[in-house]
Amino acid sequence: MIDRELSHGMRVVHDGSPAAAPLLLIHGSGASSATWSPVVEALAERHHVIRVDLPGCGQSPPASSYGVPDQAHRVAGLLDDLGLRNIPVAGHSSGGWVATSLAEQRPELVASLMLISTATGLDALQPQPLILRTLLAPPLGPLLWPRRSDVMIRKGIRATMVRPVDIPDDAVADLKNITYRTFRKVLAGNGAYVRERSTPERLARLGLPTLVVFGAADPRYYPASAQRYAGVRNTRLEMLAGVGHVPMFEAPEATAKLLLDYLD
């Protein structure tokens, strides 16, 4: 792993041979590049894997705006700096919206999309567990957020999963870095993006080869909602049985295999 300096306000991590075919990975709301850690080794055997910490997340400094198109614009700047074009881009959860927006803004940069646990829209959101409702909304959220312990953060992550998983320490440490105010701005930006147009509608307009991976037991978004992807041209849907919202943690081997098979 090579941890590069900041680029366009984002920490950038490179894994695998720089001579290999590139693959860009984008994390979800409030998370970091560590979200991908369990699958990176397998992916990096065949690809030059590029991971980012979006602004305000992980080890990246805050930014002036957190709208999905703004995030995608920054990622486009990074790819321009690296001289990369026509590459596959994978996004987890709301990272899939950033990947989709990147393809909308700069279609020459994106060869294909791989969306993991990316919701079709806000109407797919399930009633959230108590710990997430408490942490993410007033009145208790702003008070508890800066006091989150490692145990509390792990409990919050596990609320989105269904399999017992040892959550990597770097993922927990990175989650500590995002402020409550930034996290709320990220969520607001996400909501504005999918209220304007749903993910399947956006993919239909793009027509790009797209793989959608969804946990069949996702407790965050209704798994049945993923069937809306099935009718989108050039889109393949894969449901992972007994897996929740974070397949990279819950089923890393199966997730990496799906991505590699699709890339091949």
Short mmCIF file of C-alpha atoms in Angstrom, two decimals:
data_model
loop_
_atom_site.label_atom_id
_atom_site.label_comp_id
_atom_site.label_asym_id
_atom_site.label_seq_id
_atom_site.Cartn_x
_atom_site.Cartn_y
_atom_site.Cartn_z
CA MET A 1 0.00 0.00 0.00
CA ILE A 2 1.22 3.48 -0.87
CA ASP A 3 -0.43 6.30 1.06
CA ARG A 4 -0.12 9.42 -1.07
CA GLU A 5 -0.46 13.03 -0.05
CA LEU A 6 -3.77 14.84 -0.37
CA SER A 7 -5.12 15.44 -3.86
CA HIS A 8 -8.12 17.73 -4.43
CA GLY A 9 -8.79 17.66 -0.69
CA MET A 10 -8.76 13.86 -0.50
CA ARG A 11 -6.37 11.33 0.95
CA VAL A 12 -5.47 8.85 -1.79
CA VAL A 13 -4.30 5.26 -1.21
CA HIS A 14 -2.78 3.06 -3.92
CA ASP A 15 -2.57 -0.74 -3.77
CA GLY A 16 -1.20 -3.21 -6.31
CA SER A 17 1.09 -2.64 -9.26
CA PRO A 18 0.87 0.81 -10.89
CA ALA A 19 1.27 -1.02 -14.20
CA ALA A 20 -1.91 -3.04 -13.66
CA ALA A 21 -5.35 -2.04 -14.90
CA PRO A 22 -6.70 0.73 -12.63
CA LEU A 23 -9.78 0.39 -10.40
CA LEU A 24 -11.23 3.24 -8.34
CA LEU A 25 -13.06 2.54 -5.05
CA ILE A 26 -15.31 5.13 -3.34
CA HIS A 27 -16.64 4.68 0.21
CA GLY A 28 -20.04 5.57 1.62
CA SER A 29 -21.35 8.26 3.98
CA GLY A 30 -19.01 9.12 6.84
CA ALA A 31 -16.81 6.08 6.20
CA SER A 32 -13.36 5.98 4.61
CA SER A 33 -11.09 4.02 2.32
CA ALA A 34 -10.78 1.49 5.17
CA THR A 35 -14.26 0.24 4.22
CA TRP A 36 -12.59 -1.61 1.34
CA SER A 37 -9.71 -3.10 3.34
CA PRO A 38 -11.04 -6.69 3.51
CA VAL A 39 -11.26 -6.97 -0.31
CA VAL A 40 -8.26 -4.89 -1.37
CA GLU A 41 -5.69 -7.68 -1.24
CA ALA A 42 -7.68 -9.83 -3.67
CA LEU A 43 -8.44 -6.90 -5.98
CA ALA A 44 -4.84 -5.68 -5.95
CA GLU A 45 -3.57 -9.03 -7.25
CA ARG A 46 -4.93 -8.05 -10.66
CA HIS A 47 -5.51 -4.29 -10.47
CA HIS A 48 -3.96 -0.99 -9.50
CA VAL A 49 -6.48 -0.17 -6.79
CA ILE A 50 -7.05 3.51 -6.00
CA ARG A 51 -8.98 4.42 -2.86
CA VAL A 52 -9.97 7.85 -1.58
CA ASP A 53 -11.14 9.38 1.66
CA LEU A 54 -13.78 11.85 0.54
CA PRO A 55 -13.49 15.35 2.10
CA GLY A 56 -14.31 15.46 5.80
CA CYS A 57 -14.05 11.67 6.04
CA GLY A 58 -11.25 9.44 7.25
CA GLN A 59 -7.98 11.34 7.02
CA SER A 60 -9.18 14.04 4.61
CA PRO A 61 -9.83 17.62 5.73
CA PRO A 62 -13.30 19.17 5.55
CA ALA A 63 -14.55 20.95 2.44
CA SER A 64 -16.84 23.87 1.73
CA SER A 65 -19.55 21.65 0.20
CA TYR A 66 -20.58 18.00 0.28
CA GLY A 67 -23.08 17.70 -2.55
CA VAL A 68 -22.75 14.49 -4.57
CA PRO A 69 -21.87 16.35 -7.80
CA ASP A 70 -19.23 18.36 -5.90
CA GLN A 71 -17.69 15.16 -4.55
CA ALA A 72 -17.70 13.64 -8.04
CA HIS A 73 -16.04 16.77 -9.45
CA ARG A 74 -13.17 16.36 -6.97
CA VAL A 75 -12.76 12.70 -7.92
CA ALA A 76 -12.67 13.71 -11.59
CA GLY A 77 -9.85 16.14 -10.80
CA LEU A 78 -7.90 13.33 -9.14
CA LEU A 79 -8.31 11.07 -12.20
CA ASP A 80 -7.21 13.93 -14.44
CA ASP A 81 -4.08 14.38 -12.34
CA LEU A 82 -3.35 10.65 -12.57
CA GLY A 83 -3.92 10.70 -16.31
CA LEU A 84 -6.60 8.02 -16.10
CA ARG A 85 -9.49 7.57 -18.52
CA ASN A 86 -12.12 4.93 -19.16
CA ILE A 87 -11.65 3.03 -15.90
CA PRO A 88 -14.05 0.92 -13.77
CA VAL A 89 -15.37 2.67 -10.67
CA ALA A 90 -16.91 0.96 -7.64
CA GLY A 91 -18.89 2.69 -4.90
CA HIS A 92 -20.29 1.42 -1.63
CA SER A 93 -23.65 2.75 -0.45
CA SER A 94 -23.73 6.52 -1.17
CA GLY A 95 -20.28 6.13 -2.74
CA GLY A 96 -22.23 4.57 -5.58
CA TRP A 97 -24.00 7.89 -6.08
CA VAL A 98 -20.66 9.69 -6.27
CA ALA A 99 -19.52 7.12 -8.84
CA THR A 100 -22.74 7.60 -10.82
CA SER A 101 -22.40 11.38 -10.72
CA LEU A 102 -18.80 11.06 -11.91
CA ALA A 103 -20.05 9.13 -14.96
CA GLU A 104 -22.76 11.74 -15.56
CA GLN A 105 -20.32 14.64 -15.45
CA ARG A 106 -17.33 13.04 -17.17
CA PRO A 107 -18.44 9.97 -19.13
CA GLU A 108 -14.99 9.63 -20.72
CA LEU A 109 -13.53 8.79 -17.31
CA VAL A 110 -15.78 5.83 -16.47
CA ALA A 111 -15.79 2.51 -18.34
CA SER A 112 -18.17 0.69 -16.00
CA LEU A 113 -19.83 1.03 -12.61
CA MET A 114 -20.03 -1.38 -9.68
CA LEU A 115 -22.53 -0.29 -7.04
CA ILE A 116 -22.52 -2.13 -3.72
CA SER A 117 -25.49 -1.59 -1.38
CA THR A 118 -26.36 1.61 -3.24
CA ALA A 119 -30.00 2.51 -2.65
CA THR A 120 -32.38 3.17 -5.50
CA GLY A 121 -33.64 6.22 -3.58
CA LEU A 122 -34.64 7.47 -0.15
CA ASP A 123 -37.94 5.58 -0.36
CA ALA A 124 -35.91 2.37 0.04
CA LEU A 125 -34.71 3.38 3.52
CA GLN A 126 -35.93 1.07 6.29
CA PRO A 127 -36.81 2.21 9.84
CA GLN A 128 -33.41 2.66 11.45
CA PRO A 129 -32.13 1.02 14.67
CA LEU A 130 -32.33 3.07 17.83
CA ILE A 131 -28.58 3.65 18.06
CA LEU A 132 -28.49 5.20 14.57
CA ARG A 133 -31.58 7.32 15.17
CA THR A 134 -30.01 8.57 18.40
CA LEU A 135 -26.60 9.36 16.92
CA LEU A 136 -27.76 10.91 13.66
CA ALA A 137 -30.45 13.33 14.78
CA PRO A 138 -31.09 16.03 17.39
CA PRO A 139 -31.44 16.45 20.26
CA LEU A 140 -29.00 13.75 21.40
CA GLY A 141 -26.96 13.37 18.20
CA PRO A 142 -24.93 16.60 18.48
CA LEU A 143 -24.22 15.84 22.15
CA LEU A 144 -23.27 12.17 21.81
CA TRP A 145 -21.37 12.36 18.53
CA PRO A 146 -18.10 13.88 19.85
CA ARG A 147 -18.22 11.45 22.80
CA ARG A 148 -18.51 8.28 20.71
CA SER A 149 -16.40 5.43 22.07
CA ASP A 150 -14.92 2.64 19.96
CA VAL A 151 -17.61 0.36 21.37
CA MET A 152 -20.38 2.73 20.34
CA ILE A 153 -18.97 3.15 16.83
CA ARG A 154 -18.69 -0.61 16.39
CA LYS A 155 -22.25 -1.02 17.63
CA GLY A 156 -23.42 1.56 15.07
CA ILE A 157 -21.63 -0.22 12.21
CA ARG A 158 -22.93 -3.62 13.29
CA ALA A 159 -26.48 -2.24 13.24
CA THR A 160 -26.17 -2.13 9.44
CA MET A 161 -24.96 -5.74 9.18
CA VAL A 162 -26.42 -9.17 9.89
CA ARG A 163 -23.30 -11.32 10.20
CA PRO A 164 -20.96 -11.22 13.22
CA VAL A 165 -17.84 -9.43 11.99
CA ASP A 166 -14.63 -8.13 13.54
CA ILE A 167 -14.60 -4.51 12.37
CA PRO A 168 -11.08 -3.31 11.46
CA ASP A 169 -9.53 -0.84 13.88
CA ASP A 170 -8.67 1.60 11.08
CA ALA A 171 -12.33 1.77 10.04
CA VAL A 172 -13.32 2.68 13.60
CA ALA A 173 -10.52 5.24 13.96
CA ASP A 174 -11.47 6.89 10.67
CA LEU A 175 -15.12 7.18 11.68
CA LYS A 176 -14.05 9.14 14.74
CA ASN A 177 -12.65 11.87 12.52
CA ILE A 178 -15.85 13.03 10.85
CA THR A 179 -17.77 15.69 12.76
CA TYR A 180 -21.50 15.59 13.36
CA ARG A 181 -21.99 18.75 11.33
CA THR A 182 -20.08 17.33 8.35
CA PHE A 183 -21.93 14.03 8.51
CA ARG A 184 -25.28 15.82 8.44
CA LYS A 185 -24.14 17.86 5.43
CA VAL A 186 -23.09 14.68 3.63
CA LEU A 187 -26.49 13.10 4.29
CA ALA A 188 -28.25 16.25 3.07
CA GLY A 189 -26.20 16.21 -0.13
CA ASN A 190 -27.04 12.56 -0.71
CA GLY A 191 -30.74 13.21 -0.22
CA ALA A 192 -30.76 16.10 -2.67
CA TYR A 193 -29.10 13.95 -5.33
CA VAL A 194 -31.57 11.05 -5.28
CA ARG A 195 -34.62 13.24 -4.76
CA GLU A 196 -33.78 14.85 -8.08
CA ARG A 197 -33.64 11.49 -9.89
CA SER A 198 -33.47 7.88 -8.65
CA THR A 199 -30.39 5.72 -9.14
CA PRO A 200 -32.05 3.37 -11.67
CA GLU A 201 -33.22 6.38 -13.69
CA ARG A 202 -29.70 7.78 -13.75
CA LEU A 203 -28.22 4.43 -14.79
CA ALA A 204 -30.80 4.09 -17.56
CA ARG A 205 -29.73 7.45 -18.96
CA LEU A 206 -26.05 6.54 -18.77
CA GLY A 207 -26.35 3.10 -20.36
CA LEU A 208 -22.99 2.08 -18.87
CA PRO A 209 -22.19 -1.54 -18.03
CA THR A 210 -23.13 -1.73 -14.36
CA LEU A 211 -22.92 -4.39 -11.67
CA VAL A 212 -25.19 -3.93 -8.66
CA VAL A 213 -24.41 -6.01 -5.55
CA PHE A 214 -26.98 -5.96 -2.77
CA GLY A 215 -27.24 -7.85 0.51
CA ALA A 216 -30.42 -9.91 0.55
CA ALA A 217 -30.70 -9.17 4.29
CA ASP A 218 -29.68 -5.49 4.21
CA PRO A 219 -31.19 -3.87 7.34
CA ARG A 220 -30.61 -0.32 6.07
CA TYR A 221 -32.38 -0.42 2.70
CA TYR A 222 -35.21 -2.77 1.77
CA PRO A 223 -33.57 -5.59 -0.22
CA ALA A 224 -36.66 -5.91 -2.43
CA SER A 225 -36.05 -2.37 -3.67
CA ALA A 226 -32.92 -3.59 -5.47
CA GLN A 227 -35.15 -5.37 -8.00
CA ARG A 228 -35.70 -1.95 -9.58
CA TYR A 229 -32.19 -2.31 -10.99
CA ALA A 230 -33.04 -5.56 -12.76
CA GLY A 231 -34.86 -3.84 -15.60
CA VAL A 232 -32.17 -1.27 -16.34
CA ARG A 233 -30.31 -1.77 -19.61
CA ASN A 234 -26.72 -3.06 -19.29
CA THR A 235 -27.20 -3.60 -15.53
CA ARG A 236 -26.61 -6.90 -13.74
CA LEU A 237 -28.00 -7.44 -10.23
CA GLU A 238 -26.40 -9.85 -7.76
CA MET A 239 -28.07 -10.52 -4.41
CA LEU A 240 -25.88 -11.92 -1.61
CA ALA A 241 -27.86 -14.27 0.64
CA GLY A 242 -27.56 -13.66 4.39
CA VAL A 243 -25.57 -10.46 3.92
CA GLY A 244 -26.40 -6.98 5.19
CA HIS A 245 -25.33 -3.49 4.15
CA VAL A 246 -21.54 -3.96 4.19
CA PRO A 247 -20.68 -6.99 2.01
CA MET A 248 -16.96 -6.11 2.09
CA PHE A 249 -16.95 -6.86 5.84
CA GLU A 250 -19.59 -9.59 5.91
CA ALA A 251 -18.65 -11.56 2.79
CA PRO A 252 -15.28 -10.29 1.55
CA GLU A 253 -14.38 -13.34 -0.56
CA ALA A 254 -17.75 -13.45 -2.33
CA THR A 255 -17.72 -9.68 -2.86
CA ALA A 256 -14.21 -9.62 -4.29
CA LYS A 257 -15.04 -12.55 -6.58
CA LEU A 258 -18.12 -10.77 -7.94
CA LEU A 259 -16.09 -7.65 -8.67
CA LEU A 260 -13.18 -9.51 -10.25
CA ASP A 261 -15.44 -11.74 -12.37
CA TYR A 262 -17.28 -8.68 -13.62
CA LEU A 263 -14.05 -6.84 -14.38
CA ASP A 264 -12.76 -9.86 -16.30
#
